[in-house]
Tab-separated table of C-alpha atoms in Angstrom:
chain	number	residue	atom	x	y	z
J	65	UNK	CA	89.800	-8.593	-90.806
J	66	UNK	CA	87.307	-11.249	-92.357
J	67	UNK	CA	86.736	-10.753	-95.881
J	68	UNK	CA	83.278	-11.943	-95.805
J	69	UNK	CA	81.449	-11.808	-92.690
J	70	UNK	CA	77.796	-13.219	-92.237
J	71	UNK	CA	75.647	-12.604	-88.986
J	72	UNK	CA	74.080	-15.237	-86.916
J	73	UNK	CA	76.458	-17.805	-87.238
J	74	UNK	CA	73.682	-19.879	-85.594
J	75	UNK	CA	69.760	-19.864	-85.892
J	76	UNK	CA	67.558	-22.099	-84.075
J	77	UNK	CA	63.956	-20.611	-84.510
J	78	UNK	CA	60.207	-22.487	-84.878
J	79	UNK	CA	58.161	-23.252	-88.043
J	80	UNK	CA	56.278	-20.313	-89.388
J	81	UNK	CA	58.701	-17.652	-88.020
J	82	UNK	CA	60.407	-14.878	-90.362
J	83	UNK	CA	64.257	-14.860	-89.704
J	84	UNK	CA	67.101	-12.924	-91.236
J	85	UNK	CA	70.956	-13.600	-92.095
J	86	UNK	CA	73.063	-10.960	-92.831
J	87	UNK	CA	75.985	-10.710	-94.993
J	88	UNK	CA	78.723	-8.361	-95.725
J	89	UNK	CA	82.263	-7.886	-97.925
J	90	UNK	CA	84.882	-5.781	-97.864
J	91	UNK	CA	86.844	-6.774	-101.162
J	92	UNK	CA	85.740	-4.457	-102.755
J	93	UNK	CA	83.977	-6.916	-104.890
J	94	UNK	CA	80.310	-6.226	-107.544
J	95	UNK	CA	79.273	-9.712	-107.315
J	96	UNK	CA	77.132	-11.402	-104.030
J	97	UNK	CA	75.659	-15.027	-103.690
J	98	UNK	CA	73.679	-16.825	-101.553
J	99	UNK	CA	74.607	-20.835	-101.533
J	100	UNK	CA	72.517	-23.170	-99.430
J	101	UNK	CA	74.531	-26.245	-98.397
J	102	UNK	CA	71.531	-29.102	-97.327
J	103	UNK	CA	71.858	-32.210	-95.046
J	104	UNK	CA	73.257	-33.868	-98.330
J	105	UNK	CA	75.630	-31.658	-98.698
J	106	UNK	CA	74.679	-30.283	-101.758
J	107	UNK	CA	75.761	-27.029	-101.816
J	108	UNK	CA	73.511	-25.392	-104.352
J	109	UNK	CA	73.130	-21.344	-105.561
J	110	UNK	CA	69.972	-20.135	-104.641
J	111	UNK	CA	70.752	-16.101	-105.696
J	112	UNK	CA	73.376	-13.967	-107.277
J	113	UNK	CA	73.504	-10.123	-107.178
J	114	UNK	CA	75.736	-7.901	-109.209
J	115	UNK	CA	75.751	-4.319	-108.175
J	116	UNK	CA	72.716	-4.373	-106.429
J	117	UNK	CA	71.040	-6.553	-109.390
J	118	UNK	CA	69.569	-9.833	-109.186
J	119	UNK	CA	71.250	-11.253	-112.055
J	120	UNK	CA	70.394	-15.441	-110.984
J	121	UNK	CA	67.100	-16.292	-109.199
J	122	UNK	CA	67.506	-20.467	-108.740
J	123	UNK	CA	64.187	-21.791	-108.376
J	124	UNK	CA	63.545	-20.490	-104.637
J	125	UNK	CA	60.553	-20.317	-102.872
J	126	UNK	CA	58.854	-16.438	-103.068
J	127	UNK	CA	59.144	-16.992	-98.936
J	128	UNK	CA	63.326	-16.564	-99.328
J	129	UNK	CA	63.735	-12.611	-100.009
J	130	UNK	CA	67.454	-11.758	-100.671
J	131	UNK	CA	68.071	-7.490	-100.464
J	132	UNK	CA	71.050	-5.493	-101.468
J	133	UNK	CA	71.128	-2.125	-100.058
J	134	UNK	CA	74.322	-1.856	-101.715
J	135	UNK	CA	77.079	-4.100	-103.081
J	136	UNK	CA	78.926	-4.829	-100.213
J	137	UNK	CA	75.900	-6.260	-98.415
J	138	UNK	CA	73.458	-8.932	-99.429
J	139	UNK	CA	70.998	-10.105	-96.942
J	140	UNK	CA	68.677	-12.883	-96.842
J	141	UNK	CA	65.246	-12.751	-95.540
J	142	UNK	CA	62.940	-16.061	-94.808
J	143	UNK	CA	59.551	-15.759	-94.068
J	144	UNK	CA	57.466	-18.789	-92.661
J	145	UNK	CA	60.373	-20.794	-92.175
J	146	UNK	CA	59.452	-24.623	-92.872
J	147	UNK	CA	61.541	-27.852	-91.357
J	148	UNK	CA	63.505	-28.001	-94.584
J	149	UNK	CA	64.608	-24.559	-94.663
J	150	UNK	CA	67.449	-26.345	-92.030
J	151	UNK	CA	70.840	-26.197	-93.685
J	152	UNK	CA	74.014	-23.998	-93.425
J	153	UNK	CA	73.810	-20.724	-95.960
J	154	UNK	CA	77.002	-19.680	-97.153
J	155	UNK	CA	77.069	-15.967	-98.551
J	156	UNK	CA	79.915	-14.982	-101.248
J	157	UNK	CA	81.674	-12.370	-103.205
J	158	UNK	CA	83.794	-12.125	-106.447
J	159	UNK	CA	84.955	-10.169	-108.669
J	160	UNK	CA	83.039	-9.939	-111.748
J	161	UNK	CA	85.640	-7.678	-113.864
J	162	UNK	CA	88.447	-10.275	-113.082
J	163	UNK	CA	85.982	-13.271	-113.699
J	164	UNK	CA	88.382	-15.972	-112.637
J	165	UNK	CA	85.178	-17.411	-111.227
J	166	UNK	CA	87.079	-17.390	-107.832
J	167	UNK	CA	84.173	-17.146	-105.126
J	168	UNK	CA	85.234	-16.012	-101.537
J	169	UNK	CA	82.969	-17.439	-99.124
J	170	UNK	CA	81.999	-16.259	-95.249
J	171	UNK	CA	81.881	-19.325	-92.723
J	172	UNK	CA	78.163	-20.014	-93.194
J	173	UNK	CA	75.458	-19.535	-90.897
J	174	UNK	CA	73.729	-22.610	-89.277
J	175	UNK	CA	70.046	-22.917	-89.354
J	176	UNK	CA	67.651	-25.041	-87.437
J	177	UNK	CA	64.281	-25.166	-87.322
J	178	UNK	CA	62.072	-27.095	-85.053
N	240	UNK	CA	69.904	-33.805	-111.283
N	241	UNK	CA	73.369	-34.135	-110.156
N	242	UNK	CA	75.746	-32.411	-113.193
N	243	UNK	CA	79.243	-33.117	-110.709
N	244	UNK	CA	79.656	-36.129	-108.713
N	245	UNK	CA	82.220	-36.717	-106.671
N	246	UNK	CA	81.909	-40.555	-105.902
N	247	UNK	CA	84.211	-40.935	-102.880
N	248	UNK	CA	82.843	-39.266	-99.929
N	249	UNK	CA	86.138	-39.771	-98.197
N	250	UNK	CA	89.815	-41.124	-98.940
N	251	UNK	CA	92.599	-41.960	-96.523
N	252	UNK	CA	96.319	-41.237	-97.133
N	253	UNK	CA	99.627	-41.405	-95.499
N	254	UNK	CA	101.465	-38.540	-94.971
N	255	UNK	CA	104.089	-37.791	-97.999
N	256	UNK	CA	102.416	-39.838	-100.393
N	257	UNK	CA	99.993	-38.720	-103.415
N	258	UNK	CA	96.116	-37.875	-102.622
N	259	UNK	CA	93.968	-37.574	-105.817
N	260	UNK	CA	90.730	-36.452	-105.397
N	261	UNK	CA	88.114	-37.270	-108.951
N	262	UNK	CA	85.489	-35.431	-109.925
N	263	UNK	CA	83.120	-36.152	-113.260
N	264	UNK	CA	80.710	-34.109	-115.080
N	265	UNK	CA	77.779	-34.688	-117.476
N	266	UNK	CA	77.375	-30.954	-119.086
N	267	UNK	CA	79.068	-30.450	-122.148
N	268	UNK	CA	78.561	-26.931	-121.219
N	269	UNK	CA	80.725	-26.765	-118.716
N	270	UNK	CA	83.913	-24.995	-119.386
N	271	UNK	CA	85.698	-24.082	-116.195
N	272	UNK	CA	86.573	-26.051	-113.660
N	273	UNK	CA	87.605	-25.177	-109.748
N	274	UNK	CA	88.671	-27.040	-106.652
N	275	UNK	CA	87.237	-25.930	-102.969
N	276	UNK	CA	88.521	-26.662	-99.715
N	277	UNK	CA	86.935	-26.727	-96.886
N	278	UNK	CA	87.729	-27.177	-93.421
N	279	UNK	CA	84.578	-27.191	-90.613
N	280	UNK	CA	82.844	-24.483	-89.594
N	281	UNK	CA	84.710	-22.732	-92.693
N	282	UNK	CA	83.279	-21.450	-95.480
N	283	UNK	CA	84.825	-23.125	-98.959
N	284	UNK	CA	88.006	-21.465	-100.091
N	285	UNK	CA	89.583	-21.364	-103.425
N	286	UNK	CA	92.256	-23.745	-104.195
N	287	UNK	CA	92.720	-24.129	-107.617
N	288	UNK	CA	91.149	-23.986	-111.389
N	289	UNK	CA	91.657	-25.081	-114.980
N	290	UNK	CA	89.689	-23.853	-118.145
N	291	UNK	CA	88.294	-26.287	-120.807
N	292	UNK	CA	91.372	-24.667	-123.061
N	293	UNK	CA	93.863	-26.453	-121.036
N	294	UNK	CA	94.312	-30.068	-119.524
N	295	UNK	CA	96.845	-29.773	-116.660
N	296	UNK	CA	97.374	-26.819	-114.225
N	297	UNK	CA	99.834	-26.634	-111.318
N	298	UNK	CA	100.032	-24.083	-108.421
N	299	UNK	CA	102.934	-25.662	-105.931
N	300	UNK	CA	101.735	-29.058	-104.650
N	301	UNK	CA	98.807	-28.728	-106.440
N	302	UNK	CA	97.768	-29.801	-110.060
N	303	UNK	CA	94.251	-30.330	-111.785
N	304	UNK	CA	94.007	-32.493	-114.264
N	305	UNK	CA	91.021	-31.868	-116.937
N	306	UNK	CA	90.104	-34.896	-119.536
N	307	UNK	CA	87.508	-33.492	-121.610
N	308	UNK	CA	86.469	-36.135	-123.843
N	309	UNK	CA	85.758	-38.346	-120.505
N	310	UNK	CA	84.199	-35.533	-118.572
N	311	UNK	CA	86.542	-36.114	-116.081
N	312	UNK	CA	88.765	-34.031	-113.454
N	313	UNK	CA	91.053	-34.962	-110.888
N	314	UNK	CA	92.918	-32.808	-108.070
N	315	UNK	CA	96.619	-33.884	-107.249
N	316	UNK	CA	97.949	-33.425	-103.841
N	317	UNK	CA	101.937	-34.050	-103.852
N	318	UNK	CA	102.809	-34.896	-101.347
N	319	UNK	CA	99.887	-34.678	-98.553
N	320	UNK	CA	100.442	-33.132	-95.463
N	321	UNK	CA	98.282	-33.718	-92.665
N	322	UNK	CA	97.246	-29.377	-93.113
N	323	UNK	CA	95.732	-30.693	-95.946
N	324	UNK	CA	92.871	-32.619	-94.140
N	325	UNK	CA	89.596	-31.247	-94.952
N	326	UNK	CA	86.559	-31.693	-97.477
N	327	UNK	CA	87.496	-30.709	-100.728
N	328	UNK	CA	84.974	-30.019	-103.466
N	329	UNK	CA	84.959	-29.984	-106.992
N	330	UNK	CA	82.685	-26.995	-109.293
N	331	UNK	CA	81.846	-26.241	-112.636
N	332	UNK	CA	80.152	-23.246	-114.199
N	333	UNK	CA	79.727	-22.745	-118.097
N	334	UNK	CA	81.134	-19.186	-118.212
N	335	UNK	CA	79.151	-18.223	-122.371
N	336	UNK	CA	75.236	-19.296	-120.650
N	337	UNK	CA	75.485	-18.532	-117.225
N	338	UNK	CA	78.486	-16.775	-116.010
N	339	UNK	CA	79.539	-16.866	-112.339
N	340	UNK	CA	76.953	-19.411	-111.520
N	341	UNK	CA	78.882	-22.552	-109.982
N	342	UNK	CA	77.666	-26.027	-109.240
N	343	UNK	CA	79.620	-27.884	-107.666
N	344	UNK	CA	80.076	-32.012	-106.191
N	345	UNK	CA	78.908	-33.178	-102.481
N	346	UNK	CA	82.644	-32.961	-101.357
N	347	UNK	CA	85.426	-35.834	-100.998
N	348	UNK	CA	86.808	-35.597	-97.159
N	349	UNK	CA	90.681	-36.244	-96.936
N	350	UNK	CA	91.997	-37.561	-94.327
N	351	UNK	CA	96.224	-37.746	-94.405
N	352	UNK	CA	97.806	-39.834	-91.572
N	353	UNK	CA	100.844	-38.555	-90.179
């Protein structure tokens, strides 16, 4: 049963279109990231939620939307998706009250845009 | 700004013998350290970690290494096995300013040679 499970795996869509990649935990855990892994393989932190929260906000275009219905699900929205939007997001979980800093990632979904 | 670098991209090492992976950091801030592994189409997973209080940590074949004064990490793999193949990256998060946020290196791929 995969611990944290993120929906398309792969995205090929045009410039200007809104997309959507969902994400989704069941460990039970209060904290949820979104990490954006670029064709340098940077793999950077764009948001963090804690119990619904926004709690870190990297410097992220207003067209990236992140929304936590509740804390096992934290879903990324992109509006007017532009060439360099293409990279593989990785969503993740942890723990906040054991604060090992221990992230659990999903496998990261793949997107292209032409 | 890049605050880890990993400067090898890749290393190559017989099977049985010692891999060490490096990692250096420029934030003083910094004061927790993990190691990510990473096979493809994976997500990262969590391999090991070391706070700034200690300078050596060992889970199995497995140690970290933390010098602080050099700003300076490395990840001991004794001995390799050719399971052990994969990317692995190096992170850093200063737990007192900003919590669970990680940034981590572009990755070091290992490759071990049966």
């Amino acid at each position: 049963d995969t611990a944290v499970s993120q929906t398309p795996k792969y995205l090929v869509t045009q410039m200007g279109n809104d997309k959507s990649i969902k994400c989704e935990q069941n460990l039970g855990h209060d904290t949820m990231y979104w990490y954006k892994q670029d064709s340098k393989k940077f793999l950077k932190i764009m948001f963090s939620y804690n119990n619904k929260e926004l709690i870190i906000n990297e410097t992220v275009p207003n067209r990236f939307s992140p929304k936590s219905p509740d804390k096992a699900h934290l879903n990324l929205h992109i509006n007017s998706l532009e060439l360099g939007d293409s990279a593989v997001y990785f969503c993740a979980s942890s723990s906040h009250t054991g604060n090992t800093g221990e992230l659990f990632f999903g496998e990261g979904s793949r997107l292209t845009v032409l | 700004d890049q605050q880890v670098k990993q400067n090898s991209p890749s290393l190559s090492v017989q099977e049985g013998r010692i891999s060490i992976l490096n990692c250096d950091y420029t934030n003083s801030m910094f004061d927790y350290f993990l190691w990510y592994k990473k096979y493809p189409a994976e997500g990262p997973t969590f391999l090991i970690s070391i706070s700034s209080i200690k300078d050596k940590n060992e889970d199995g074949r497995f140690t970290v290494f933390l010098n602080k004064s050099a700003k300076h990490l490395s990840l001991h793999i004794v001995p390799s096995q050719p399971g052990d193949s994969a990317v692995y990256f190096c992170a850093a998060s200063s737990r007192k300013s900003s919590g669970d946020k990680l940034t981590f290196g572009t990755g070091t791929r290992l490759a071990v040679r049966p």
